[in-house]
């Protein structure tokens, strides 16, 4: 009986360590900070050094660069197709602004949590 309990305890400890390791390696987005526009959908840039552009094209001016960052999504529409070998391709872009307010900038949905077209963000 003691041996069975010891094995069970060892198995549970190993499972807990494995689950902890998996949770630590996942890229869960931190909770959105307070202060965004409550009428807009919060979106999270999961990647690093993502360029926010003046228009939904890769040749338009870069207005800002953000890494792992929350923004308010204004709307989304199809623009220039973007392909990133690490994550795939997407034609959808989202118009975003800082929680504190800012000019509108565009980011390709490849770099936002939510998929090809983000639920809750209206079309432009």
mmCIF file of C-alpha atoms in Angstrom:
data_model
loop_
_atom_site.group_PDB
_atom_site.id
_atom_site.type_symbol
_atom_site.label_atom_id
_atom_site.label_comp_id
_atom_site.label_asym_id
_atom_site.label_seq_id
_atom_site.Cartn_x
_atom_site.Cartn_y
_atom_site.Cartn_z
ATOM 1 C CA UNK A 1 0.000 0.000 0.000
ATOM 2 C CA UNK A 2 2.806 2.412 0.863
ATOM 3 C CA UNK A 3 4.499 1.598 -2.456
ATOM 4 C CA UNK A 4 1.246 2.323 -4.359
ATOM 5 C CA UNK A 5 0.826 5.659 -2.550
ATOM 6 C CA UNK A 6 4.463 6.567 -3.242
ATOM 7 C CA UNK A 7 4.020 5.751 -6.951
ATOM 8 C CA UNK A 8 0.805 7.791 -7.088
ATOM 9 C CA UNK A 9 2.469 10.747 -5.394
ATOM 10 C CA UNK A 10 5.438 10.515 -7.782
ATOM 11 C CA UNK A 11 3.119 10.337 -10.807
ATOM 12 C CA UNK A 12 1.126 13.348 -9.587
ATOM 13 C CA UNK A 13 4.302 15.347 -8.965
ATOM 14 C CA UNK A 14 5.620 14.501 -12.434
ATOM 15 C CA UNK A 15 2.301 15.497 -14.007
ATOM 16 C CA UNK A 16 2.320 18.797 -12.123
ATOM 17 C CA UNK A 17 5.858 19.552 -13.268
ATOM 18 C CA UNK A 18 4.977 18.733 -16.865
ATOM 19 C CA UNK A 19 1.855 20.899 -16.776
ATOM 20 C CA UNK A 20 3.843 23.735 -15.232
ATOM 21 C CA UNK A 21 6.512 23.473 -17.903
ATOM 22 C CA UNK A 22 3.907 23.550 -20.667
ATOM 23 C CA UNK A 23 2.149 26.532 -19.135
ATOM 24 C CA UNK A 24 5.447 28.359 -18.847
ATOM 25 C CA UNK A 25 6.293 27.857 -22.502
ATOM 26 C CA UNK A 26 2.909 28.864 -23.906
ATOM 27 C CA UNK A 27 2.532 32.388 -25.183
ATOM 28 C CA UNK A 28 -0.554 33.368 -23.264
ATOM 29 C CA UNK A 29 -1.370 37.043 -23.604
ATOM 30 C CA UNK A 30 -1.255 39.010 -20.371
ATOM 31 C CA UNK A 31 -4.535 40.542 -19.262
ATOM 32 C CA UNK A 32 -5.441 43.712 -21.118
ATOM 33 C CA UNK A 33 -4.667 46.794 -19.062
ATOM 34 C CA UNK A 34 -7.510 49.102 -18.070
ATOM 35 C CA UNK A 35 -8.007 52.321 -19.958
ATOM 36 C CA UNK A 36 -8.966 51.238 -23.442
ATOM 37 C CA UNK A 37 -12.089 52.484 -25.158
ATOM 38 C CA UNK A 38 -14.901 50.238 -23.859
ATOM 39 C CA UNK A 39 -16.703 50.485 -27.221
ATOM 40 C CA UNK A 40 -13.721 48.960 -29.072
ATOM 41 C CA UNK A 41 -12.285 45.441 -29.041
ATOM 42 C CA UNK A 42 -8.898 45.058 -27.369
ATOM 43 C CA UNK A 43 -6.343 43.228 -29.523
ATOM 44 C CA UNK A 44 -2.952 41.841 -28.533
ATOM 45 C CA UNK A 45 0.211 41.913 -30.642
ATOM 46 C CA UNK A 46 1.826 38.589 -29.734
ATOM 47 C CA UNK A 47 5.042 39.064 -31.747
ATOM 48 C CA UNK A 48 8.022 41.359 -31.300
ATOM 49 C CA UNK A 49 9.039 44.363 -33.405
ATOM 50 C CA UNK A 50 5.742 44.552 -35.301
ATOM 51 C CA UNK A 51 5.451 47.589 -37.549
ATOM 52 C CA UNK A 52 2.267 49.629 -37.304
ATOM 53 C CA UNK A 53 1.748 51.299 -40.674
ATOM 54 C CA UNK A 54 -0.040 54.310 -42.123
ATOM 55 C CA UNK A 55 -1.999 52.144 -44.601
ATOM 56 C CA UNK A 56 -2.686 48.371 -44.878
ATOM 57 C CA UNK A 57 0.370 47.815 -47.077
ATOM 58 C CA UNK A 58 3.970 46.887 -46.313
ATOM 59 C CA UNK A 59 5.340 49.811 -48.316
ATOM 60 C CA UNK A 60 3.483 52.516 -46.348
ATOM 61 C CA UNK A 61 5.131 54.578 -43.631
ATOM 62 C CA UNK A 62 5.876 52.935 -40.278
ATOM 63 C CA UNK A 63 4.170 54.941 -37.541
ATOM 64 C CA UNK A 64 5.293 52.845 -34.571
ATOM 65 C CA UNK A 65 6.890 49.532 -33.652
ATOM 66 C CA UNK A 66 5.362 47.454 -30.867
ATOM 67 C CA UNK A 67 6.157 44.144 -29.151
ATOM 68 C CA UNK A 68 3.711 42.080 -27.078
ATOM 69 C CA UNK A 69 1.345 44.989 -26.748
ATOM 70 C CA UNK A 70 -2.380 45.725 -26.288
ATOM 71 C CA UNK A 71 -4.243 48.146 -28.561
ATOM 72 C CA UNK A 72 -7.816 49.153 -29.353
ATOM 73 C CA UNK A 73 -9.078 47.762 -32.677
ATOM 74 C CA UNK A 74 -11.186 50.214 -34.662
ATOM 75 C CA UNK A 75 -12.035 48.040 -37.675
ATOM 76 C CA UNK A 76 -10.481 45.567 -40.104
ATOM 77 C CA UNK A 77 -10.321 45.149 -43.859
ATOM 78 C CA UNK A 78 -8.449 43.287 -46.536
ATOM 79 C CA UNK A 79 -5.248 44.891 -47.741
ATOM 80 C CA UNK A 80 -1.929 43.745 -49.101
ATOM 81 C CA UNK A 81 -1.267 40.032 -48.597
ATOM 82 C CA UNK A 82 1.528 39.498 -46.068
ATOM 83 C CA UNK A 83 3.484 36.248 -45.853
ATOM 84 C CA UNK A 84 5.767 35.404 -42.945
ATOM 85 C CA UNK A 85 7.523 32.023 -43.281
ATOM 86 C CA UNK A 86 7.262 31.495 -39.521
ATOM 87 C CA UNK A 87 3.489 32.017 -39.225
ATOM 88 C CA UNK A 88 1.879 31.907 -42.676
ATOM 89 C CA UNK A 89 0.049 34.523 -44.679
ATOM 90 C CA UNK A 90 -2.913 36.864 -44.308
ATOM 91 C CA UNK A 91 -4.657 39.609 -46.268
ATOM 92 C CA UNK A 92 -6.607 41.049 -43.296
ATOM 93 C CA UNK A 93 -5.357 44.176 -41.526
ATOM 94 C CA UNK A 94 -6.723 45.858 -38.400
ATOM 95 C CA UNK A 95 -6.845 49.594 -37.783
ATOM 96 C CA UNK A 96 -5.617 50.154 -34.230
ATOM 97 C CA UNK A 97 -4.973 52.951 -31.784
ATOM 98 C CA UNK A 98 -3.268 53.289 -28.428
ATOM 99 C CA UNK A 99 -5.469 52.964 -25.321
ATOM 100 C CA UNK A 100 -4.579 56.568 -24.476
ATOM 101 C CA UNK A 101 -5.646 57.660 -27.950
ATOM 102 C CA UNK A 102 -3.469 58.088 -31.005
ATOM 103 C CA UNK A 103 -3.579 58.311 -34.760
ATOM 104 C CA UNK A 104 -4.916 55.219 -36.477
ATOM 105 C CA UNK A 105 -2.274 52.709 -37.559
ATOM 106 C CA UNK A 106 -2.615 49.394 -39.399
ATOM 107 C CA UNK A 107 -1.247 46.013 -38.371
ATOM 108 C CA UNK A 108 -1.570 42.758 -40.283
ATOM 109 C CA UNK A 109 -3.717 40.217 -38.426
ATOM 110 C CA UNK A 110 -0.886 37.669 -38.640
ATOM 111 C CA UNK A 111 0.610 39.384 -35.618
ATOM 112 C CA UNK A 112 -2.600 39.773 -33.597
ATOM 113 C CA UNK A 113 -4.256 37.131 -31.430
ATOM 114 C CA UNK A 114 -7.514 36.037 -32.939
ATOM 115 C CA UNK A 115 -6.863 34.431 -36.295
ATOM 116 C CA UNK A 116 -7.180 35.453 -39.908
ATOM 117 C CA UNK A 117 -10.168 37.739 -39.266
ATOM 118 C CA UNK A 118 -10.679 38.807 -35.655
ATOM 119 C CA UNK A 119 -14.088 38.217 -34.058
ATOM 120 C CA UNK A 120 -15.608 41.299 -32.498
ATOM 121 C CA UNK A 121 -13.765 43.736 -34.752
ATOM 122 C CA UNK A 122 -16.098 45.251 -37.381
ATOM 123 C CA UNK A 123 -15.216 45.541 -41.061
ATOM 124 C CA UNK A 124 -14.162 48.992 -42.239
#
